[in-house]
Every structure is written in structure tokens, then in C-alpha cells.
Amino acid sequence: MQITVPRSSGTCTRCPMECRLTQSSPSEYWKCQVSLRLEFNNETGKRLSTIREYKFGPVITEPSLLEDMLRRAQLAILNPSVDHEHFVNFNLKHLKASRDGAVVPPLGSTKQLQFSKNVVCLDLSGPDMTDLSFIDLPGIISNVAPGEDRHNIDLIRNLIQEHIKGNCLILLTLTMRDDIENQSAAFLAKQADPQGHRTIGVLTKPDTLQYGEFAPWIEVLENRRHPLRHGYYMTKHPSPSELAERLPYDAVRRREQEYFEDSSNPWWKNDRTRGRLGTPNLTKNLSKLLSSLIDATLPKLRRDAASSRQSARAAASVLPAPVSQTNPTSDLLRLITTFSTEYQNYSNGTSNTYASLIQNCKPEFEKFKVRVARTAPDFRPYTVKEEKSGSITWEDEVSDIEDLEGSEDDEDGLESESEESEEEEEEEEDASHERLNPHEEDLDEHPHRSRRSKRGNVYFGNHLKESHAVSRPNPMDTIFGKKGPMYVDQVKKYISGSLTRELPFNVPFSAKQGLIHRAMASWEYDALECFRFIRAAVASHMSELVEEHFGRFARSGLTDTVESIVQKLIEHHEEETIERIRWLIRLEHRPFTQNQHYLSAYRDKYLSKYRGARRQKVVANQPSTQSQSQYSPNPQLPSPVSQNGYSYVNTAIPYGSDGSRPVSPVGMAGYPGQNGVAPNGFYVQMPNGPQSRSMHDKLMSSKSQKHKQTAPPPQPQQPQQTNHTPDLGPVISQLTAAGFPVSSKSDLERLFASNPYEEEFFVMAEVRAYWQVAYKRIIDILPLVIDEDFLCAIAQRVQETLINELGLSTPDATDKAKEFLSEDPELVAEREMIVARLERAEDVWEKLAKFKP
């Protein structure tokens, strides 16, 4: 079945015309449906976000009516200001031309376009049709009439370039009225199909050539000039006078055949080109070429269609679902629930997907741990004068003392009661002895310190902008200074200044409490500084979630409203958490612990360290040949008392001539004073077992003999004892092996010399031990408080808060939800465009899957 399309002299095709042919069953009749496909904005030339196709008129069953319907459809495309329905029954005889020959816009159109990129579509079906689609494009122009837009030249060129790319067959039509070199269509075809696999040349209007003009075109027809892979064909179309006759298709083809078979015609005389003359030969060979092209490109077309379908599906999957117009409240509740659940997952760190928030918090808890460790009391077991004289250097020569939990102290039983590894405690102790100002911010800047959300808010609460360190005057600053170590003579002076009604050998509890408070003075600041970063991280993270879940409703104000509600919720829990942190710090102002084993073990360690550091330095600085009297050894030694793996010998309290000693002063809980040993007694750690008892017996015997040599004559009623000097060699050897600087009997005597700062050492050791207990406590409790009262509390309340604040529990919830869920028009247009693209991709994929060449 042949169809008749608009024909005239000059340019008659003003927009693309797409013909989609479908073969129907033999029992069905021929029919055609004309449609208008609007793809481009006629003003800007840009592709519309949504492509729409409208049916133009009823289904046509009479082929003779098709030509006028196509003319009306083209007028509808060229006059976009008029509803296209008005052109369906438009009388073409009413078209008028102005005096200059231009067409007057019909039906009150404001402007008639010369050309358009929008398409007139023909869906034809019939028993003798072939499943095929082709597009008739406007001819390329190189000039425009006066008053016409010169941009039409580029418009047509771009239109042709867009349509001939890809896998289509290019029917390159060249008029023989002009030299082939002057026709840019051949150039565009070469650009789109460099190898010529898809291009067929068609020479038209051979009847316009004059005598002498045939030779160059015969060379083209023979494919010797401007050759193409598939060569050229020649056709003859009706002349203007024949078009006026409105001849039927068969008559036109018969006249074409008569023209080529004329013996005087140079085309017919060439046997090599005779099979390329006439429309029937072109159609027959075109079908063969099309079949070959389909066979070659169909696999790739199917792969491309599948890829386009997958791409369209992926683009559609990332778009939010359209809002329900019938039940907007349900949609808004779903958004709130999804948002709240996702934040709860982040606050719990349930998987790697939701680990980022907790990962941002953990480094701040570690930094808090380091800051608090740096506040450990820096007691020095020597005086300020000794420090200045250089006779003792704590950091350089006693640096091994800084490792308070080394392997040599494992025997105290602390390791067996603690699940924490010794290596970790060593690192903590090392950090605690770094003498840095706890108020100095020398740690790495947190990524959330100055982070701004996408909406430009800075998430630093007003409560956290000021320093929270305790700033009230401290009387201890006049003794110790605000920074630096605390020397033993300064501690002695501070204790003396705290005495009121205490009995001798008693240290006021207020003195110990003051030293503890001094070490903990910056804990509130450090805790709030830690929380400040956590707060900023949560606020920033929450803002990103708001943007992700509610950002598409920015125009309706929902995004800003949710942002404001969430930030107010954060501020509310911020205030509660700050108050809880301050409450937690206030608890530490009253020293208390039931962890007596831990306190005792650390007190004994530090007491041993302080004594050992001072003893070893004093012994090392005194020549062994000096008089023994300046070390003031005790006239007699009591038996040692074993406690916590140590042997304690009280040498600081002098004994009377009758062997009596004063009552032991009352110590703190767990002090050896409770067991009959004075708290300023000297501690010596010795190995347990028979060797230890032998050492002690020999040591005691030596001291006893020495005392007898220097003591006054005994009373007559007392029996005279045998003078016997024991062998102290094994004792000295064992002490030397244990690390004591003993090489002679005089060194052994100096080892037991009295310590004038024994009482202060006990205070220093107990304060340092209690600080260790409190340190272990605070570094665990503070993260738990922030986690429970801030992160988790927000997660528990955010959904309920949003529902109430957005008014979803009120009678007019539906109206409010509908107002809030008004989407951005650009998002709506994007969704419609992607959905239309997906529908086209699905349709093409299904047709190619079913197609059988």
C-alpha cells in the first residue's frame, strides 16, 4: 500500500515526520493514526523534561485523506500558541499569504514558526506493511528568505545530525540541480557514518540537467566519483506541473520508468548502472541492505536496549517515591519514621553502614582520657633546694620510676584482680606523668570544631562557648604555684598550714582533699570540651540526615521546620547533659572509694617509688667512709611486719632505752599503722621464705651487736650476753642482687637511715593512689553519661517530637501534611522525565526481544 505525503515545489517538510510501519494480519484493513510528539521547547530549543505525544484526529482508513491531515498536523506543530485540536478540521483553503509572499498565521496564531524540532508521527498498519520505521527530515538550507530567522540554518543542521547518528540507515538525497560539492548533506552523512556502512546515495531530479552536464553525474552513479560503500541510485519525482495533476502513485511510477527507458537518455545506455535506476530498484535494494544492517546490528541493539533499560531503572530507583495525594499524613509519618530509625542506627553503630557517628565520637573520648591522665599529681620526693642544687634529678635519673606498673610490681597481686592488661596501664601511667598544662589544646583539631551543616548553621551550644574550668582562687597556688611539680618540702609546708586541733602524727583530711581537688581542677573543663565536640558531631550528622530525607520539600518549608525542631531537641538534651556532667564532677569533690585493694596497691607502689628514689640518690651521693653517726641509725630494730608482699620495718620512730616505743599514729584505712607499724616506718621489700628470714635474722643480729657495743653498761641484774658478730656477706649480696646500693656494712646502715619526710610521703602516695582510682572511674563514666543522656536520649525522643511538633496528632493533620509535602516542581519534572525514559526503554527492549529478522 502506498501513501501520499505533502509535496510541493520548494521546501515543504518543516518538521521531522516519523513513519512507524507495522504489519497486520491479512484480515485487517489499512489504517493510520497521526500524532504530535512534543520533545522540545520552541522558544529555547531545549529538550522538555517530559516528552508528550498527543493523538491528532481520528484513525484514518482512507489513504487519500492522509496528505491533508499531515499538512494540518504540521501547521499545529508550527503554531504552538494555538491548541492543536483546532487544526484537526482546519480548512487548508483558508491559508493566506501576505503581499510579500509570507504565510499569514492561521486561527489567530501569534507566530508561525518556519521550522520545528517537534515531530509529526504516523502509525501505519496493514497486511502489506513491513515492520519498519523511517523519518523524513527537512532538507538542509544554506540561506533564508528576507524576514526569516537565520538560526533556522543551524536548527536544521543540528536536527539532521541528531537523527542520523546511531544505527539508522541514512538515505542521502542529492539533487542534481547543484554540484555535489556544494551540498552539505554528503558531509554530514560522512561525519555520522565514516565507514559508509549505513549510507545509500540517491540522486534526484535528473530531468533538470542540460546537455553537457551528464558526464560528472554518470561518474557519481558509477561510484567512481565521491564513492560510497553501497553506491548511488537515481529516481525521478513528479515535476511541478505533474504535482498539479495530483497523479496517483502508479501513474507517477510509470512515468518514471518511461523516462529512464527512453533510448535518448544517457542513463539507460549504461548497462552497469541500469539496475540502479528508478524507485522500484531503490526499494528492492534498500530492503536487502536494511535486512543486512539489522542482522549486523541487532545483537548490539539488544545489548544497548538492555543497558538503556537498566540505566533508566537505576535512575528511577534513586528518586524518592511520589507523594500520595490521598493520604499525605501516612507519607509524612513514613518519612519521620525512616529518618528516626536511621539516626537510631547511627547512634547505636549497628553496622559498618551506620558506624560514622560513633567513629567520630570515639577519638574524643580517647582525647579526654589523655587530657585527664595529664592532670596526675606530680609529686617530687625531694625539696625545692635539692632540685635547684642538682643533687637529685627526678626525670633524668629516676625515669624508670615513671613506669609505675612494670613487671617488677606484678607480685603485688594487682594483676590477678584486674582484667586490664599491664601494658595498657603502663601507657596510661606514662601519659599521666607528662607534665603538660591540662588547659593547653595541643591535640589535633576535631573535624567538627568549626564544621557547618549544609544549611549554614554552626553547632556550638551557648553553654559550651565559655571555659568551664574551675577559676576560683586556690590557696595552694601560693605554695605550689598554679603549674608544675609539688616538692616534698612544699607538701610539708601545706600540711603544716592545714593543722588545727589534730593530735601529733595526724594529717588533716582537708589537706589530702585539697591536694586531690588541685589535681582534678580541670576535669570539668576537659569533660565539657569533650562533650562540645560530640555535640557538634551529632548536630552536623543530624543536619545531613534532615537534608537527605526532607531536602526535596525545601520549597514548602518542611526542611527548615524539621531542622529547627531537631536542633531544639539537641539543645534541650545538651543542657541536660551539661548539668549531668557537672553533677558527675561534683561527685568527685568528695573523695570516696570502696575499691580498697586497688587504692592500697597503688598507695604502696607510690610510697615505695618515692622512698626508693630518695634513698638511692642519698646513698649514691654519700661516700661509704663517712661517719655512721650522721645517718642516725636506730639503736635497735623491731621485727618486720609482712603485709601485701612487703616486709615493713619501722626505723623512723626512736625507741626508748627500755625498748619501748610511742603509740603508732592512726593512719588512713589500710595503712600499716593499723597493724602496729607506724605510718612513717620504712618499707623494705624482701623475698619470702627461709632465705628472707635468714637475711632478717642476720641483719637483726648485726644491729643488736652494734647496739651492745655502743650502749651503756647493763644493769647488774641483767645477764651478760655473748659478743658475736654475724656474717653479713650473704645479706649484702642478696640486697645488691635485689637492686639496693649496698656494698658494705656501712651502706647497710645507711639503708636504714631515717627519712625526715616519711609523713609527707604517705600523704603523697595516698593522694596519688586515690587520683588513680578516680581517673579510672571518670574515663569510663563520662562516655557512658554522654552516650546515655545525649546520643541515645535524642534517638529515643526524635520521632515523638517530630510527630507532635509537625501537628500530626491534631485534627487538621491531613491538611498540614499535604502542605508540607508539596514537592519542588523541578523534582516532579525530573521524575516524570525519568519515568517516561524508562517506559520508552522498556518498550524498545520488549520489541527488540520479540523481533525476528
mmCIF file of C-alpha atoms in Angstrom, residues 584-699:
data_model
loop_
_atom_site.group_PDB
_atom_site.id
_atom_site.type_symbol
_atom_site.label_atom_id
_atom_site.label_comp_id
_atom_site.label_asym_id
_atom_site.label_seq_id
_atom_site.Cartn_x
_atom_site.Cartn_y
_atom_site.Cartn_z
ATOM 1 C CA LEU A 584 29.337 13.891 87.879
ATOM 2 C CA ILE A 585 32.324 16.162 88.525
ATOM 3 C CA ARG A 586 30.762 17.337 91.798
ATOM 4 C CA LEU A 587 30.701 13.728 92.962
ATOM 5 C CA GLU A 588 34.487 13.645 92.652
ATOM 6 C CA HIS A 589 34.792 16.613 95.032
ATOM 7 C CA ARG A 590 34.116 14.231 97.940
ATOM 8 C CA PRO A 591 36.792 11.516 97.857
ATOM 9 C CA PHE A 592 35.292 8.071 98.203
ATOM 10 C CA THR A 593 36.007 4.555 97.006
ATOM 11 C CA GLN A 594 35.221 1.023 98.021
ATOM 12 C CA ASN A 595 37.962 -0.284 95.786
ATOM 13 C CA GLN A 596 40.276 -0.650 98.768
ATOM 14 C CA HIS A 597 42.526 -3.240 97.183
ATOM 15 C CA TYR A 598 43.218 -1.007 94.192
ATOM 16 C CA LEU A 599 43.801 2.032 96.432
ATOM 17 C CA SER A 600 46.111 0.116 98.773
ATOM 18 C CA ALA A 601 48.085 -1.468 95.989
ATOM 19 C CA TYR A 602 48.711 1.851 94.263
ATOM 20 C CA ARG A 603 49.471 3.626 97.533
ATOM 21 C CA ASP A 604 52.102 1.010 98.373
ATOM 22 C CA LYS A 605 53.591 1.281 94.895
ATOM 23 C CA TYR A 606 53.929 5.043 95.005
ATOM 24 C CA LEU A 607 55.224 5.009 98.569
ATOM 25 C CA SER A 608 57.905 2.548 97.518
ATOM 26 C CA LYS A 609 58.734 4.648 94.460
ATOM 27 C CA TYR A 610 59.056 7.879 96.430
ATOM 28 C CA ARG A 611 61.187 6.212 99.127
ATOM 29 C CA GLY A 612 63.300 4.316 96.660
ATOM 30 C CA ALA A 613 64.007 7.381 94.559
ATOM 31 C CA ARG A 614 65.114 9.415 97.532
ATOM 32 C CA ARG A 615 67.023 6.579 99.277
ATOM 33 C CA GLN A 616 69.017 5.527 96.239
ATOM 34 C CA LYS A 617 70.025 9.087 95.473
ATOM 35 C CA VAL A 618 71.033 9.868 99.047
ATOM 36 C CA VAL A 619 73.062 6.656 99.369
ATOM 37 C CA ALA A 620 74.697 7.232 95.996
ATOM 38 C CA ASN A 621 75.708 10.787 96.933
ATOM 39 C CA GLN A 622 77.241 9.847 100.320
ATOM 40 C CA PRO A 623 80.744 8.266 100.476
ATOM 41 C CA SER A 624 80.792 4.968 102.331
ATOM 42 C CA THR A 625 83.709 6.118 104.532
ATOM 43 C CA GLN A 626 81.703 8.824 106.266
ATOM 44 C CA SER A 627 80.823 8.549 109.896
ATOM 45 C CA GLN A 628 77.912 6.336 110.573
ATOM 46 C CA SER A 629 76.582 8.689 113.214
ATOM 47 C CA GLN A 630 75.343 11.265 110.662
ATOM 48 C CA TYR A 631 72.857 8.739 109.350
ATOM 49 C CA SER A 632 71.352 8.359 112.843
ATOM 50 C CA PRO A 633 70.641 4.634 112.779
ATOM 51 C CA ASN A 634 68.116 3.406 115.258
ATOM 52 C CA PRO A 635 69.594 1.870 118.395
ATOM 53 C CA GLN A 636 67.631 -1.304 117.787
ATOM 54 C CA LEU A 637 65.418 -2.682 115.060
ATOM 55 C CA PRO A 638 61.979 -4.154 115.554
ATOM 56 C CA SER A 639 60.840 -7.268 113.857
ATOM 57 C CA PRO A 640 59.403 -6.663 110.391
ATOM 58 C CA VAL A 641 55.721 -6.997 109.736
ATOM 59 C CA SER A 642 54.765 -8.691 106.427
ATOM 60 C CA GLN A 643 51.919 -7.058 104.547
ATOM 61 C CA ASN A 644 50.939 -7.069 100.853
ATOM 62 C CA GLY A 645 54.144 -8.873 99.828
ATOM 63 C CA TYR A 646 56.382 -6.376 101.702
ATOM 64 C CA SER A 647 58.394 -6.557 104.929
ATOM 65 C CA TYR A 648 57.876 -3.320 106.849
ATOM 66 C CA VAL A 649 60.463 -2.157 109.389
ATOM 67 C CA ASN A 650 59.781 0.965 111.431
ATOM 68 C CA THR A 651 63.036 2.888 111.768
ATOM 69 C CA ALA A 652 61.793 6.440 111.880
ATOM 70 C CA ILE A 653 60.362 6.390 115.378
ATOM 71 C CA PRO A 654 63.132 6.187 118.047
ATOM 72 C CA TYR A 655 62.895 3.572 120.761
ATOM 73 C CA GLY A 656 63.409 4.295 124.407
ATOM 74 C CA SER A 657 66.232 2.828 126.490
ATOM 75 C CA ASP A 658 63.835 0.227 127.758
ATOM 76 C CA GLY A 659 62.923 -0.833 124.257
ATOM 77 C CA SER A 660 59.518 0.809 124.388
ATOM 78 C CA ARG A 661 58.172 2.953 121.526
ATOM 79 C CA PRO A 662 55.394 5.518 121.283
ATOM 80 C CA VAL A 663 51.916 4.545 120.205
ATOM 81 C CA SER A 664 51.598 4.278 116.442
ATOM 82 C CA PRO A 665 49.699 7.198 114.995
ATOM 83 C CA VAL A 666 46.385 6.446 113.407
ATOM 84 C CA GLY A 667 46.732 6.095 109.633
ATOM 85 C CA MET A 668 44.155 6.012 106.893
ATOM 86 C CA ALA A 669 42.204 2.913 106.030
ATOM 87 C CA GLY A 670 44.553 0.080 105.152
ATOM 88 C CA TYR A 671 47.695 1.768 106.497
ATOM 89 C CA PRO A 672 50.265 -0.415 108.258
ATOM 90 C CA GLY A 673 49.670 1.743 111.305
ATOM 91 C CA GLN A 674 46.559 -0.246 111.917
ATOM 92 C CA ASN A 675 48.726 -3.351 112.286
ATOM 93 C CA GLY A 676 51.097 -1.853 114.798
ATOM 94 C CA VAL A 677 53.598 -0.293 112.402
ATOM 95 C CA ALA A 678 53.924 3.468 112.332
ATOM 96 C CA PRO A 679 52.911 5.097 109.051
ATOM 97 C CA ASN A 680 56.307 6.774 108.789
ATOM 98 C CA GLY A 681 58.099 3.425 109.164
ATOM 99 C CA PHE A 682 60.478 2.399 106.399
ATOM 100 C CA TYR A 683 59.314 -0.269 103.931
ATOM 101 C CA VAL A 684 61.762 -2.865 102.613
ATOM 102 C CA GLN A 685 60.652 -5.468 100.122
ATOM 103 C CA MET A 686 62.436 -8.796 100.611
ATOM 104 C CA PRO A 687 61.890 -12.234 99.128
ATOM 105 C CA ASN A 688 59.628 -14.515 101.107
ATOM 106 C CA GLY A 689 60.740 -17.870 102.540
ATOM 107 C CA PRO A 690 63.667 -19.181 104.630
ATOM 108 C CA GLN A 691 66.249 -17.032 102.885
ATOM 109 C CA SER A 692 64.264 -13.926 103.742
ATOM 110 C CA ARG A 693 64.071 -14.958 107.411
ATOM 111 C CA SER A 694 67.795 -15.764 107.433
ATOM 112 C CA MET A 695 68.617 -12.344 105.995
ATOM 113 C CA HIS A 696 66.447 -10.687 108.590
ATOM 114 C CA ASP A 697 67.919 -12.672 111.463
ATOM 115 C CA LYS A 698 71.471 -11.850 110.408
ATOM 116 C CA LEU A 699 70.567 -8.223 109.914
#
